[in-house]
Coordinates of N, CA and C in Angstrom, one line a residue:
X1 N -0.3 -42.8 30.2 CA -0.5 -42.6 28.8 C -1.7 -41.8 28.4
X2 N -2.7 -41.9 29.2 CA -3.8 -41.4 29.0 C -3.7 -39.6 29.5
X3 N -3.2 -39.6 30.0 CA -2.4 -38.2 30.9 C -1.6 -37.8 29.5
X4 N -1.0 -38.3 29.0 CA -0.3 -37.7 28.1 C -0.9 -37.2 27.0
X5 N -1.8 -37.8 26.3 CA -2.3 -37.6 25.1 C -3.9 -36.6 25.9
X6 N -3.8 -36.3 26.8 CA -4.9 -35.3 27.6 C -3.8 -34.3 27.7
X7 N -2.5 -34.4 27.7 CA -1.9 -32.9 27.8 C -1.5 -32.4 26.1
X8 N -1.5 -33.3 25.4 CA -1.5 -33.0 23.9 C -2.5 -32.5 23.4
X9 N -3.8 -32.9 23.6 CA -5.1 -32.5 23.2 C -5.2 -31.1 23.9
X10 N -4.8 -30.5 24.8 CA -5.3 -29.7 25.3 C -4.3 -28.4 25.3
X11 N -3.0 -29.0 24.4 CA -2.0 -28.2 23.6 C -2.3 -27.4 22.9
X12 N -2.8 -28.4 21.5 CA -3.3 -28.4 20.8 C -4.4 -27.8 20.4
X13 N -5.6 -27.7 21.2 CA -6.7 -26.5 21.9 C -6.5 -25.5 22.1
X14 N -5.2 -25.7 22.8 CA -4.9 -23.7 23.0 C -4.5 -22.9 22.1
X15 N -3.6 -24.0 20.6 CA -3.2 -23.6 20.1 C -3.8 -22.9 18.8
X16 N -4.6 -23.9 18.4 CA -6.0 -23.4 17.5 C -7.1 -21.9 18.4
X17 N -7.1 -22.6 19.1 CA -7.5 -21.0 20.2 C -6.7 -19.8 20.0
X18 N -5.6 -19.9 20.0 CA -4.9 -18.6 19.8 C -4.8 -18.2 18.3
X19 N -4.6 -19.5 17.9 CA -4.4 -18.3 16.4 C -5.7 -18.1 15.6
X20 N -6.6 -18.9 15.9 CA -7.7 -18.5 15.1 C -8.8 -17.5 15.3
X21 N -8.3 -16.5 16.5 CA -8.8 -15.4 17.0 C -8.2 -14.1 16.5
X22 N -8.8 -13.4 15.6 CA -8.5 -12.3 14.4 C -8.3 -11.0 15.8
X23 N -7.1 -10.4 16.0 CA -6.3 -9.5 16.7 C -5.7 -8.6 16.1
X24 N -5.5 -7.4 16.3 CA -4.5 -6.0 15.8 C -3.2 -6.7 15.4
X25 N -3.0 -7.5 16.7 CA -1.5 -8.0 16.8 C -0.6 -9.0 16.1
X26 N -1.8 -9.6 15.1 CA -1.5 -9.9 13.8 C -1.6 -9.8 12.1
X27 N -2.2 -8.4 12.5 CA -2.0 -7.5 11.2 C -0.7 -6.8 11.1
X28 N -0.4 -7.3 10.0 CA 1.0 -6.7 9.6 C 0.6 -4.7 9.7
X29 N 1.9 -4.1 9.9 CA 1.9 -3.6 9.9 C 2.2 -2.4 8.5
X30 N 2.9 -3.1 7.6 CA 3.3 -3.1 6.5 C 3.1 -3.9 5.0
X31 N 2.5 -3.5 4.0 CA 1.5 -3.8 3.3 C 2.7 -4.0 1.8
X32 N 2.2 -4.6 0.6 CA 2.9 -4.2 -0.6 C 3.6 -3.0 -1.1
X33 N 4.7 -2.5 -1.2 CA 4.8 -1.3 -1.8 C 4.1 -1.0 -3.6
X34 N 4.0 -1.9 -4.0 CA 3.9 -1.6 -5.6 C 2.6 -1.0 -5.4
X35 N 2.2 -0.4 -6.4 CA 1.1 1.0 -6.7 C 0.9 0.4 -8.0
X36 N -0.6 0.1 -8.3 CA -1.1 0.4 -9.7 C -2.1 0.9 -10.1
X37 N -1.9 2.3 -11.3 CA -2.9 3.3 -11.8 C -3.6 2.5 -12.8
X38 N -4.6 2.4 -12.6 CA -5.8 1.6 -13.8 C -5.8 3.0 -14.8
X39 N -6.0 2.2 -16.0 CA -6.3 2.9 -17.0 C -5.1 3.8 -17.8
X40 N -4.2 3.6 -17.6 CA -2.9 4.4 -17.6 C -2.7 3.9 -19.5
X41 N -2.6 5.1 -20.0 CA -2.0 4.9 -21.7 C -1.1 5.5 -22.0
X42 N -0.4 6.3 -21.2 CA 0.7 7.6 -21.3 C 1.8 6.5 -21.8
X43 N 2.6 6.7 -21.8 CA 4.0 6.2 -22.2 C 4.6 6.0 -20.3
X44 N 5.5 5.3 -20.2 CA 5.9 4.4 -19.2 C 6.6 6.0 -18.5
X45 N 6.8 6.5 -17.1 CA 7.1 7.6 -16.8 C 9.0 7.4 -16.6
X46 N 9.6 8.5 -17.1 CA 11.1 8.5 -17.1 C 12.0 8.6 -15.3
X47 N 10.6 9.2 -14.5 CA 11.0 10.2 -13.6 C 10.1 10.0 -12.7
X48 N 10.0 9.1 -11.5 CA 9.0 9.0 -10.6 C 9.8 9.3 -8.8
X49 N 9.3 10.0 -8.3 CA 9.7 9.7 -6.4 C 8.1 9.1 -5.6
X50 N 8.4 8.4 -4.7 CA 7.8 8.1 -3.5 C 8.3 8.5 -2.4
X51 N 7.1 9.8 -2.0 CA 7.7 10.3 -0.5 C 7.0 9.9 0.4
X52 N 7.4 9.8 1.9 CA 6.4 9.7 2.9 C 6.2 10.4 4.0
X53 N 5.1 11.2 4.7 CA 5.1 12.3 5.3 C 4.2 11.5 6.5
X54 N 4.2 12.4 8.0 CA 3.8 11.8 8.9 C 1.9 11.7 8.6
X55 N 1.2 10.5 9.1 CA 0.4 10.2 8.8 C -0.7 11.7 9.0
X56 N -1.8 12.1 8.7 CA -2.8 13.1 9.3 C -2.0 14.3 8.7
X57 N -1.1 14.7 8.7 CA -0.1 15.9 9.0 C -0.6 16.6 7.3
X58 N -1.6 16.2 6.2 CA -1.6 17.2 5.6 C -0.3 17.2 4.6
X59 N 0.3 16.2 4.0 CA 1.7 16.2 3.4 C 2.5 17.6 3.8
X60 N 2.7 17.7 5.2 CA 3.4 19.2 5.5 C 4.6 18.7 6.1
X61 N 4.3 17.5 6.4 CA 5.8 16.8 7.6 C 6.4 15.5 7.1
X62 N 7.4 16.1 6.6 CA 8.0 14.9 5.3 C 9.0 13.9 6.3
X63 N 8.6 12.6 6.4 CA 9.0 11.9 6.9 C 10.1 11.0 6.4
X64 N 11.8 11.4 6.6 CA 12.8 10.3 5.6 C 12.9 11.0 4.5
X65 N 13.4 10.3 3.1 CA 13.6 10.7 2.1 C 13.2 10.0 1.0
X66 N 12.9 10.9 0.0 CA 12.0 10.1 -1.2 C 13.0 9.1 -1.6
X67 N 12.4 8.2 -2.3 CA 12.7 6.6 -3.3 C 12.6 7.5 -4.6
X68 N 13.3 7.5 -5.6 CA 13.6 8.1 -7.2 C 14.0 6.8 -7.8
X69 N 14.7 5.5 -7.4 CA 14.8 4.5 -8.3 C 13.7 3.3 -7.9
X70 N 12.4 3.3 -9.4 CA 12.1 2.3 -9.6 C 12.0 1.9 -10.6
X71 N 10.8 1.0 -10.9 CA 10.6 0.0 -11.7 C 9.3 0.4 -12.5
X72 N 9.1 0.3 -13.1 CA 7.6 0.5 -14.0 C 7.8 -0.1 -15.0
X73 N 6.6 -1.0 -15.2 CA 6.0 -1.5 -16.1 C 4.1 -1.1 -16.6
X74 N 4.2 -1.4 -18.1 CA 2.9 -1.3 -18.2 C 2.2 -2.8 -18.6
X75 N 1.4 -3.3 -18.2 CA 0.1 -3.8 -18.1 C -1.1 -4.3 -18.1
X76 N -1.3 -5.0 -19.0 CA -3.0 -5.7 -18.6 C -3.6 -6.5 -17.4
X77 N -4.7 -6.0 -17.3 CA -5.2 -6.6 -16.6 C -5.9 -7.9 -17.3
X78 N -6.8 -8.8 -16.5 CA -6.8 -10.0 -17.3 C -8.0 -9.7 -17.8
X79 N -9.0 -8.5 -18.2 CA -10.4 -8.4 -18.4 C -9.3 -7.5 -19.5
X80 N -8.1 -6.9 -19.8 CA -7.9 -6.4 -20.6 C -7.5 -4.6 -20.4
X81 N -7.8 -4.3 -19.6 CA -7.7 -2.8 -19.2 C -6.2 -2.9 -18.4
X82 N -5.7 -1.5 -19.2 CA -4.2 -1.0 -19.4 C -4.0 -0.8 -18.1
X83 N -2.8 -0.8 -17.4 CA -2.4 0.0 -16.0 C -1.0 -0.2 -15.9
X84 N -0.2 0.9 -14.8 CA 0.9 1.5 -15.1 C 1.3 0.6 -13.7
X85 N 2.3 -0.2 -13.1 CA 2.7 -1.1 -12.3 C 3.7 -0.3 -11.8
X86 N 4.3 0.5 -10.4 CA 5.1 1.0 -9.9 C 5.8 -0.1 -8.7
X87 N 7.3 0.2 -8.8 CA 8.0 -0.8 -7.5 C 9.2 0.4 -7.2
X88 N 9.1 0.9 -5.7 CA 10.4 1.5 -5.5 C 11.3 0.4 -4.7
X89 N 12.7 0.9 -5.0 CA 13.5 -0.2 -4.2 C 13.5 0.5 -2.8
X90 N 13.5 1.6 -2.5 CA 13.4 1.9 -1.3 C 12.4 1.4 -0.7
X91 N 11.0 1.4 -1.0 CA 9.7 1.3 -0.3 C 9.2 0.4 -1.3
X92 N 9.9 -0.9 -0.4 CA 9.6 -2.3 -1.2 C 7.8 -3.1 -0.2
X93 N 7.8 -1.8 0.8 CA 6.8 -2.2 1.7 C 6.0 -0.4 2.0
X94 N 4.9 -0.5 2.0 CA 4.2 0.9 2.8 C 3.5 0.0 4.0
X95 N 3.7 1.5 4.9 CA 2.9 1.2 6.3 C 1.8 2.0 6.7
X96 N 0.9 1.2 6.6 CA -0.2 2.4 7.4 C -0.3 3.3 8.3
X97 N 0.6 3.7 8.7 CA 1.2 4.6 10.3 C 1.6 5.7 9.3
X98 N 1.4 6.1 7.7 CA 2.1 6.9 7.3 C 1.4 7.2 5.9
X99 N 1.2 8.4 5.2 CA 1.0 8.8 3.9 C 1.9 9.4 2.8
X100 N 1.6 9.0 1.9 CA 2.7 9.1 0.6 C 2.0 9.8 -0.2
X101 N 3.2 10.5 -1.0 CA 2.7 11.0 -2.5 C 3.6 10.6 -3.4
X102 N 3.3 10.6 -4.2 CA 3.6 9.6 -5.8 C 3.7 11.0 -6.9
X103 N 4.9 11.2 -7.2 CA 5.1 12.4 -8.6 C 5.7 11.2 -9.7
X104 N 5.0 11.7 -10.7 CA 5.5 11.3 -12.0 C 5.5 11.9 -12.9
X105 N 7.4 12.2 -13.5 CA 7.4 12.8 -14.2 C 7.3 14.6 -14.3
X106 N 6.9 15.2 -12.8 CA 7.7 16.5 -12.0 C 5.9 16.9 -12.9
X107 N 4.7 16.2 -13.3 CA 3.4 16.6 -14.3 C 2.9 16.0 -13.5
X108 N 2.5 15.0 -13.0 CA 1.3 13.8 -12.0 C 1.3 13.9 -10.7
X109 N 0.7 13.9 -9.6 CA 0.9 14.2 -8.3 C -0.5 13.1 -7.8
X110 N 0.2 12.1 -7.3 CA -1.5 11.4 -6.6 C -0.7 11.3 -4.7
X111 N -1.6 11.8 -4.3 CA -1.2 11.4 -2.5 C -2.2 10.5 -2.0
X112 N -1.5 9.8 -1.6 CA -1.8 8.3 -1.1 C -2.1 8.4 0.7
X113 N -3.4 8.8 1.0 CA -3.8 8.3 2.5 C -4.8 7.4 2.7
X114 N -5.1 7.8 4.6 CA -6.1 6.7 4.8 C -5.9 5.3 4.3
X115 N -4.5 5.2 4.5 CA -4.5 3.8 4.4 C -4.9 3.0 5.6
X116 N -5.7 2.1 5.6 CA -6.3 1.2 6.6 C -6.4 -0.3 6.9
X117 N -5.8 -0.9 8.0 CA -5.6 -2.6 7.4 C -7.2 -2.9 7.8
X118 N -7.5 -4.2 7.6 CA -8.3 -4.7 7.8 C -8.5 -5.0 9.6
X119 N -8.0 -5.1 10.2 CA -8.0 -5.5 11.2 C -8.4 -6.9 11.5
X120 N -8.0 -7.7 10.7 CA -8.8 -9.5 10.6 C -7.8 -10.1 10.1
X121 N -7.3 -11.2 10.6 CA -6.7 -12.0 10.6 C -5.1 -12.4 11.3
X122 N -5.3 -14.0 11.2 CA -3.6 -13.8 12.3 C -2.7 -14.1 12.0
X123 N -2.2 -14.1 10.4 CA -1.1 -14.3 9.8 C -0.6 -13.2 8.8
X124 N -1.1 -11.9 9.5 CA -1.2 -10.3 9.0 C -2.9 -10.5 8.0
X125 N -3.0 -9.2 7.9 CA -4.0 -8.8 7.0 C -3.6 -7.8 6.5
X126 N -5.0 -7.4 4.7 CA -4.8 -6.8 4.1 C -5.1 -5.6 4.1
X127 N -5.0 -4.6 3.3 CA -5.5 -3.5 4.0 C -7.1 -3.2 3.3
X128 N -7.5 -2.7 4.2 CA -9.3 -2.3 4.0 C -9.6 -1.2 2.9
X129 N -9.0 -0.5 3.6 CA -9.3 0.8 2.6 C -8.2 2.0 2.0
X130 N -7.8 3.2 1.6 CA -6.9 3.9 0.7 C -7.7 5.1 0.4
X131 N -7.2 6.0 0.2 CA -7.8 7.1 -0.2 C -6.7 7.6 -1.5
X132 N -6.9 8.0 -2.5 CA -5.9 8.7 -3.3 C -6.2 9.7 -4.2
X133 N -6.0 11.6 -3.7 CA -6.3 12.4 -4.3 C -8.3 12.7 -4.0
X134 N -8.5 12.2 -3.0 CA -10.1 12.2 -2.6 C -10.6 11.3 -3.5
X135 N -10.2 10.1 -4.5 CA -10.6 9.0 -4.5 C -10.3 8.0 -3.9
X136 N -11.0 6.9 -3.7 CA -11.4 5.6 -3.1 C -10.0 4.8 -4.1
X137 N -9.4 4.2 -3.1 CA -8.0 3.3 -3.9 C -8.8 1.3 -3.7
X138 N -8.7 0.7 -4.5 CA -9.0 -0.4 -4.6 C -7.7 -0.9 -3.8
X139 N -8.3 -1.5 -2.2 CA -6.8 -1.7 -1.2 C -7.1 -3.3 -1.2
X140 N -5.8 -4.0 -0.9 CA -5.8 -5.6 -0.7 C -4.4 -5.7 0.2
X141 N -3.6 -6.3 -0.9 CA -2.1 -6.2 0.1 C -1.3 -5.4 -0.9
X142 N -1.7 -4.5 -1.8 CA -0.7 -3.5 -2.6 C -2.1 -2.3 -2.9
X143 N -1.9 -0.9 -3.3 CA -3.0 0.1 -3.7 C -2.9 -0.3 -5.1
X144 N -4.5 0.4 -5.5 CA -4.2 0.4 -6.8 C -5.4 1.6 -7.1
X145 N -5.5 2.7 -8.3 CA -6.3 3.5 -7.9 C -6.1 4.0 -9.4
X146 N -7.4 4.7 -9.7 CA -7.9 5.3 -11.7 C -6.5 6.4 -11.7
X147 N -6.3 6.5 -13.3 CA -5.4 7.3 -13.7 C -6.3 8.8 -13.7
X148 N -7.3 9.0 -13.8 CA -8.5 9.6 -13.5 C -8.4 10.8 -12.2
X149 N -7.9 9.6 -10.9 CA -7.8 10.7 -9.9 C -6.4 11.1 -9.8
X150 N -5.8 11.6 -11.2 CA -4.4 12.6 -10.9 C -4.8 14.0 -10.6
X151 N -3.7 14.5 -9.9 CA -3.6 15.9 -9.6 C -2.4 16.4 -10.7
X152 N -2.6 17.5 -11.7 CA -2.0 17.8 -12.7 C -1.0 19.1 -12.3
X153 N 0.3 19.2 -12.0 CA 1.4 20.2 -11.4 C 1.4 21.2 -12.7
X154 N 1.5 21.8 -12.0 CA 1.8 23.0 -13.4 C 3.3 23.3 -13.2
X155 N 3.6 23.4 -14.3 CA 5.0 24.0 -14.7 C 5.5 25.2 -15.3

């Protein structure tokens, strides 16, 4: 009996041992898809795609095919500040192995890199960091980034 409950304890040990050691190989690889622009007061957009291009590549190497049907809604935050809430049904998930750009409305252009997970934790982690349009994206487990750092398309 005493054998037994010495091979349970020592189960049990390995088991806590293994997962409570923060590894690559439990960061998800794939993060929230939804995207929210802080500060957004435009009217809700008629016309949005999400593309994805191979990670580094400079949005030159379009990876798949864009997402055109989502979801947007507008807003508050709970301090009160407006933001524009994006969901594609295609890219119900983004992966950091890859960079996106976001058109809204054929007028808005934000490209979405340097996405980065945290590298911590063992039931996935969130992601660290974002870059969008050479601003800093506020990253967790979805982006979210100023209406501020658009890129404006001319037509």
């Amino acid at each position: 009996m005493a054998t037994s409950a010495r091979i349970k304890l020592q189960f049990i040990l390995a088991l806590i041992a293994l997962y409570s050691t923060p590894c690559w190989a439990g960061c998800s690889d794939k993060f929230s898809g939804a995207l929210s622009i802080l500060d957004w007061k435009d009217d809700v957009p008629t016309f949005a795609t999400l593309s994805k291009y191979e990670k580094g590549s400079n949005f030159e190497r379009k990876y798949g095919s864009d997402s055109s049907e989502f979801i947007a809604k507008k807003l508050l935050t709970p301090s009160g500040r407006p933001y524009l809430q994006l969901k594609f049904n295609e890219y119900r998930s983004i992966s950091h192995r890859f960079d996106y750009k976001l058109t809204l409305d054929n007028k808005i252009e934000f490209n979405i890199y340097k996405i980065e997970p945290t590298n911590q934790g063992t039931w996935g982690c969130s992601m660290d960091s974002a870059k969008v349009n050479n601003c800093e994206a506020n990253a967790g487990h979805a982006i979210s980034f100023e209406k501020k750092c658009e890129f404006l398309l001319k037509n």
